[in-house]
Coordinates of C-alpha atoms in Angstrom, one line a residue:
Chain D
M611 CA -30.2 84.6 53.1
G612 CA -28.3 81.4 52.1
L613 CA -30.2 78.6 50.5
L614 CA -28.7 75.6 52.2
D615 CA -28.4 76.9 55.7
Q616 CA -31.3 75.0 56.9
Q617 CA -30.9 71.2 57.1
F618 CA -33.2 69.2 55.0
S619 CA -35.8 67.4 56.9
D620 CA -37.6 64.7 54.9
S621 CA -37.7 66.0 51.4
N622 CA -35.0 67.6 49.5
I623 CA -36.9 70.3 47.5
V624 CA -35.9 73.8 47.9
I625 CA -38.2 76.6 46.8
T626 CA -36.7 79.9 45.8
K627 CA -37.1 82.7 43.4
A628 CA -35.4 82.4 40.1
E629 CA -33.8 85.7 40.6
D630 CA -32.4 84.7 43.9
L631 CA -31.1 81.6 42.5
M632 CA -29.3 83.2 39.6
N633 CA -27.8 85.8 41.6
W634 CA -26.5 83.3 44.1
A635 CA -25.0 81.3 41.4
R636 CA -23.5 84.4 39.8
L637 CA -22.0 85.7 42.9
S638 CA -20.6 82.6 44.2
S639 CA -18.5 81.9 41.3
L640 CA -16.9 85.2 40.2
W641 CA -13.9 84.2 37.9
Q642 CA -11.4 86.8 37.8
L643 CA -9.3 87.9 34.9
G644 CA -5.7 87.1 35.7
F645 CA -4.5 90.8 35.2
G646 CA -2.4 92.9 37.4
L647 CA -0.7 96.4 36.8
A648 CA 1.4 97.5 39.8
C649 CA 2.1 97.2 43.3
C650 CA -1.6 96.5 44.0
A651 CA -1.2 93.3 42.0
I652 CA 1.2 92.1 44.6
E653 CA -1.5 92.4 47.0
M654 CA -4.0 90.8 44.8
M655 CA -1.8 87.8 44.4
A656 CA -1.4 87.7 48.1
T657 CA -5.2 87.6 48.5
S658 CA -5.4 84.8 46.0
A659 CA -2.8 82.8 47.8
S660 CA -3.4 80.3 50.7
H661 CA -3.4 82.8 53.6
Y662 CA -6.4 84.9 52.5
D663 CA -7.7 82.3 50.0
F664 CA -9.9 84.2 47.4
D665 CA -11.1 80.8 46.2
R666 CA -13.3 80.3 49.2
F667 CA -15.5 83.1 47.6
G668 CA -15.4 81.4 44.3
V669 CA -12.7 83.7 42.8
I670 CA -10.1 82.1 40.5
P671 CA -8.0 83.6 38.1
R672 CA -8.6 83.1 34.4
P673 CA -6.2 83.7 31.8
S674 CA -8.6 84.8 29.2
P675 CA -11.1 87.7 29.3
R676 CA -13.5 85.5 27.5
Q677 CA -13.9 83.2 30.4
S678 CA -13.9 85.8 33.3
D679 CA -16.7 87.6 35.2
I680 CA -14.7 90.3 37.1
I681 CA -11.5 92.4 36.3
I682 CA -9.8 93.7 39.3
I683 CA -7.9 96.9 38.1
S684 CA -4.9 96.5 40.5
G685 CA -2.5 99.5 39.9
T686 CA -1.6 102.7 38.0
V687 CA -3.6 103.0 34.7
T688 CA -1.3 104.7 32.2
L689 CA -2.9 106.3 29.2
K690 CA -1.1 103.6 27.1
M691 CA -2.6 100.8 29.3
A692 CA -6.0 102.4 29.5
L693 CA -6.7 101.6 25.7
R694 CA -5.7 97.9 26.4
I695 CA -7.9 97.8 29.6
K696 CA -10.9 99.0 27.5
R697 CA -10.4 96.3 25.0
L698 CA -9.9 93.5 27.6
Y699 CA -13.2 94.8 29.3
E700 CA -15.0 94.7 25.9
Q701 CA -13.8 91.1 25.3
M702 CA -15.4 89.9 28.7
P703 CA -18.8 88.3 28.2
D704 CA -21.8 89.8 30.0
P705 CA -22.6 89.9 32.9
K706 CA -19.2 91.5 33.8
Y707 CA -18.1 93.5 37.0
I708 CA -15.1 95.8 37.8
I709 CA -13.4 96.3 41.0
S710 CA -11.0 99.2 41.1
M711 CA -8.3 98.6 43.6
G712 CA -6.0 101.2 45.2
S713 CA -5.8 105.0 45.0
C714 CA -4.0 104.9 41.4
S715 CA -6.8 103.3 39.6
N716 CA -9.5 105.1 41.7
C717 CA -8.3 108.8 41.0
G718 CA -4.7 108.7 40.0
G719 CA -3.4 108.3 43.4
P720 CA 0.0 109.9 44.1
Y721 CA 0.2 110.8 40.3
W722 CA -2.8 113.0 40.4
E723 CA -1.1 116.2 39.7
H724 CA 2.2 115.6 37.9
G725 CA 1.5 112.4 36.3
Y726 CA 1.5 113.4 32.7
H727 CA 1.1 109.7 31.7
V728 CA -1.5 108.4 34.2
L729 CA -5.3 108.1 33.7
K730 CA -6.9 109.8 36.8
G731 CA -9.4 107.2 37.6
V732 CA -10.2 104.0 35.5
D733 CA -13.8 105.1 35.7
R734 CA -13.0 107.5 32.8
V735 CA -12.8 104.4 30.4
I736 CA -14.9 101.6 32.0
P737 CA -17.8 101.4 34.4
V738 CA -16.6 100.5 38.0
D739 CA -18.7 98.7 40.5
V740 CA -16.6 98.9 43.6
F741 CA -13.8 101.2 44.5
V742 CA -11.4 99.7 47.1
P743 CA -9.3 102.6 48.7
G744 CA -5.8 102.2 50.0
C745 CA -2.3 102.5 48.7
P746 CA -2.1 99.5 48.3
P747 CA -5.1 98.1 50.0
R748 CA -4.4 95.1 52.3
P749 CA -5.9 91.8 51.3
E750 CA -8.7 92.2 53.8
A751 CA -9.8 95.4 52.2
L752 CA -9.9 93.7 48.7
L753 CA -12.0 90.8 50.3
E754 CA -14.3 93.6 51.7
G755 CA -14.7 95.1 48.3
L756 CA -15.5 91.6 46.8
L757 CA -18.2 91.1 49.6
K758 CA -19.5 94.5 48.7
L759 CA -19.6 93.5 45.0
Q760 CA -21.4 90.2 46.1
E761 CA -24.1 92.3 47.9
K762 CA -24.4 94.3 44.8
I763 CA -25.1 91.2 42.6
R764 CA -27.4 89.7 45.3
M765 CA -29.7 92.7 44.8
E766 CA -29.9 92.5 41.0
T767 CA -33.3 91.8 39.4
L768 CA -34.4 90.5 36.0
R769 CA -37.5 92.8 36.1
K770 CA -37.8 95.7 33.8
K771 CA -37.1 98.9 35.7
S772 CA -40.3 100.9 36.0
V773 CA -39.5 104.4 34.9
Chain U
M1492 CA 43.2 103.8 37.5
K1493 CA 43.0 107.5 36.4
K1494 CA 41.4 110.6 37.9
A1495 CA 39.0 112.8 35.8
E1496 CA 41.8 115.4 35.5
A1497 CA 44.1 113.0 34.1
I1498 CA 41.4 111.7 31.6
F1499 CA 40.8 115.3 30.7
E1500 CA 44.4 115.9 29.7
I1501 CA 44.6 112.7 27.6
L1502 CA 41.3 113.8 25.7
K1503 CA 42.7 117.4 25.2
N1504 CA 45.9 116.0 23.8
K1505 CA 44.1 113.5 21.6
F1506 CA 41.4 115.8 20.2
P1507 CA 43.0 119.4 20.2
D1508 CA 40.4 120.7 17.6
A1509 CA 37.5 119.8 19.8
D1510 CA 36.2 122.3 22.5
I1511 CA 36.6 120.1 25.6
Q1512 CA 36.3 121.5 29.1
I1513 CA 36.4 120.2 32.8
D1514 CA 34.4 121.5 35.6
S1515 CA 36.1 120.5 38.8
E1516 CA 33.9 122.8 41.1
T1517 CA 30.9 120.5 41.3
P1518 CA 30.0 119.0 44.5
T1519 CA 30.3 115.4 43.4
E1520 CA 32.4 114.4 40.7
P1521 CA 34.4 116.5 38.0
I1522 CA 32.5 116.8 34.8
I1523 CA 34.1 116.7 31.3
S1524 CA 32.1 118.6 28.6
I1525 CA 32.6 117.5 25.1
P1526 CA 30.8 118.9 21.9
P1527 CA 27.8 117.0 20.8
K1528 CA 28.9 116.2 17.3
R1529 CA 32.2 114.6 18.6
V1530 CA 30.5 112.3 21.1
Y1531 CA 31.1 109.4 18.8
D1532 CA 34.8 109.7 18.3
I1533 CA 35.6 110.5 21.9
S1534 CA 33.4 107.6 23.1
L1535 CA 35.1 105.2 20.9
F1536 CA 38.6 106.5 22.0
L1537 CA 37.5 106.3 25.7
R1538 CA 36.3 102.6 25.3
D1539 CA 39.4 101.3 23.4
E1540 CA 42.4 103.4 24.5
E1541 CA 44.9 101.5 26.4
G1542 CA 44.7 102.9 29.9
L1543 CA 41.2 104.2 29.7
L1544 CA 39.2 101.1 28.6
F1545 CA 35.9 102.3 29.6
D1546 CA 33.9 99.2 28.8
S1547 CA 30.7 99.9 30.6
L1548 CA 28.3 102.8 30.1
M1549 CA 26.6 102.8 33.6
C1550 CA 23.9 105.4 32.8
L1551 CA 23.0 107.9 30.2
S1552 CA 20.6 110.7 31.1
G1553 CA 19.0 113.6 29.5
V1554 CA 18.6 117.0 31.3
D1555 CA 16.7 120.2 30.4
D1556 CA 19.0 122.8 31.7
A1557 CA 16.2 125.5 31.1
N1558 CA 19.0 128.4 30.7
G1559 CA 17.3 129.9 27.7
E1560 CA 14.9 132.9 27.6
K1561 CA 11.6 132.4 29.5
I1562 CA 8.6 133.8 27.7
K1563 CA 5.3 134.2 29.6
Q1564 CA 2.3 133.1 27.7
E1565 CA -1.3 134.5 27.9
D1566 CA -2.3 131.5 30.2
D1567 CA 0.5 132.3 32.8
S1568 CA 2.6 129.4 31.6
E1569 CA 6.1 129.7 30.4
I1570 CA 7.8 128.5 27.3
I1571 CA 11.6 128.6 27.0
K1572 CA 13.5 129.8 23.9
G1573 CA 17.1 129.0 23.3
G1574 CA 19.5 127.5 25.7
T1575 CA 20.6 123.9 25.9
L1576 CA 19.6 120.4 26.6
S1577 CA 22.2 118.1 28.0
V1578 CA 23.1 114.5 28.0
Y1579 CA 25.3 112.9 30.7
Y1580 CA 27.3 109.8 30.4
H1581 CA 28.6 107.8 33.5
L1582 CA 31.4 105.7 32.4
Y1583 CA 33.0 102.8 34.3
S1584 CA 35.9 100.6 33.6
V1585 CA 35.5 97.1 34.9
S1586 CA 39.1 96.2 34.3
L1587 CA 40.7 99.4 35.4
K1588 CA 38.1 100.2 38.2
H1589 CA 37.8 104.0 37.5
K1590 CA 34.9 106.3 36.6
V1591 CA 34.3 109.3 34.7
T1592 CA 31.3 111.5 34.0
I1593 CA 31.0 113.1 30.5
K1594 CA 28.5 115.8 29.6
T1595 CA 27.5 117.3 26.2
S1596 CA 25.1 120.2 25.5
A1597 CA 23.1 120.7 22.4
D1598 CA 20.8 123.6 21.2
R1599 CA 17.4 123.4 22.6
E1600 CA 15.9 124.3 19.2
N1601 CA 17.9 121.6 17.2
P1602 CA 19.1 119.2 20.0
E1603 CA 21.2 116.8 17.9
V1604 CA 23.9 114.5 19.5
D1605 CA 25.9 111.7 18.2
S1606 CA 24.4 108.2 19.2
V1607 CA 26.7 106.0 21.4
E1608 CA 24.6 102.9 20.6
P1609 CA 27.5 101.5 18.2
V1610 CA 29.8 101.9 21.1
W1611 CA 27.9 100.6 24.1
K1612 CA 24.8 98.6 23.3
T1613 CA 23.4 99.7 26.7
A1614 CA 22.9 103.2 25.0
D1615 CA 20.0 101.9 22.8
W1616 CA 17.1 102.2 25.2
H1617 CA 18.7 104.9 27.2
E1618 CA 18.8 107.2 24.3
R1619 CA 15.3 106.2 23.3
E1620 CA 14.1 107.2 26.8
A1621 CA 16.1 110.6 26.5
Y1622 CA 14.5 111.0 23.1
D1623 CA 11.0 110.2 24.6
M1624 CA 11.4 112.6 27.5
F1625 CA 13.3 115.4 26.2
G1626 CA 13.2 115.2 22.4
I1627 CA 17.0 114.9 22.1
I1628 CA 17.8 113.6 18.6
F1629 CA 20.6 110.9 18.6
L1630 CA 22.1 110.8 15.2
N1631 CA 22.8 107.3 13.7
H1632 CA 20.6 105.6 16.3
P1633 CA 19.3 102.4 14.7
N1634 CA 15.6 102.7 16.1
L1635 CA 15.0 106.1 17.5
Q1636 CA 11.3 106.1 18.5
R1637 CA 9.4 106.6 21.7
I1638 CA 9.9 103.9 24.5
L1639 CA 7.6 104.8 27.4
M1640 CA 5.0 107.2 26.1
P1641 CA 2.5 106.0 23.5
Y1642 CA 4.1 105.7 20.0
D1643 CA 1.6 108.3 18.6
W1644 CA 2.0 110.9 21.5
D1645 CA 2.1 114.2 19.8
A1646 CA 1.8 116.5 22.9
G1647 CA 5.7 117.1 23.2
Y1648 CA 8.3 115.8 25.6
P1649 CA 7.0 115.5 29.2
L1650 CA 10.2 116.0 31.1
R1651 CA 11.0 119.5 29.4
K1652 CA 10.6 122.2 31.8
D1653 CA 8.1 124.1 29.7
Y1654 CA 6.0 121.0 29.0
K1655 CA 2.3 121.3 29.1
N1656 CA 0.1 118.3 29.4
P1657 CA -2.8 118.0 26.8
E1658 CA -6.4 118.2 27.7
F1659 CA -7.3 114.9 26.1
Y1660 CA -5.6 111.8 24.7
K1661 CA -7.7 109.7 22.4
G1662 CA -11.0 110.9 24.0
M1663 CA -9.7 110.4 27.5
K1664 CA -9.5 113.4 29.8
V1665 CA -5.8 113.8 31.0
P1666 CA -5.8 116.5 33.9
Y1667 CA -7.2 115.6 37.3

């Protein structure tokens, strides 16, 4: 779709659906909670840096959960940390989205069997929108995950779901 | 610079009443065993004695020797009764450039070992970790509480050979 991909001819009025406009606004500035857990966080920082430039998708890190729209769970979620993650998630204002990055936060990763301290998948405490596989995923994979999330947001609707 | 055998002789002469032994058959370095309740005296001596001067505790590690009686449980798991838990101390003297490995073994049922925190401050967190993972009690440690696991973890000590992970922790499922 894209609202401004056509040039204006004489008038500058754009007609669109309220839903499309809201979704477009929402998906174009996904402020990310500045939060990293393990080696995936290094890849996440690389994605934010100039070479991969997360900012071109409107993703900028915010230091407070109260100002952020997405949280990227980047790394091993220990049982001790899981309680803190849940609290951070609850502090974020709606609408909020979650990307689970890497094998550890997807399913426990290499700690799936003997990791007495690891939560086997962050979706056991908070609802995940997009899972990005990899150990750790390359920045391209995280970007792909973000694009998938944007696609998902683009499909959102304000209408009441008919049962 | 002194070899482990020479250090062993010095310790034997200084502490004739303590049960001190040396194992020179290990593939790496000789290991001197000392009793768990004499660790503090001997450490202090090792640190301050002219000619030894072990001013650096490089590492302190806990070990589950798993040398007790293994009892099969109904669910096919094993618990270990009796035997020992050990603590290994790797010491280094920066001024004299020599090393030594010290070991002490305590009963598994009541694993009490002297703390060396007053001797080497490094031992503070190392001993907390050994306590966290193996349940070794360090007597006279200033702050002996868990360091890595949650403070309220009550399912036991994870690196013991007969450790069993709990089904749930605070409502979160733990096994895969």
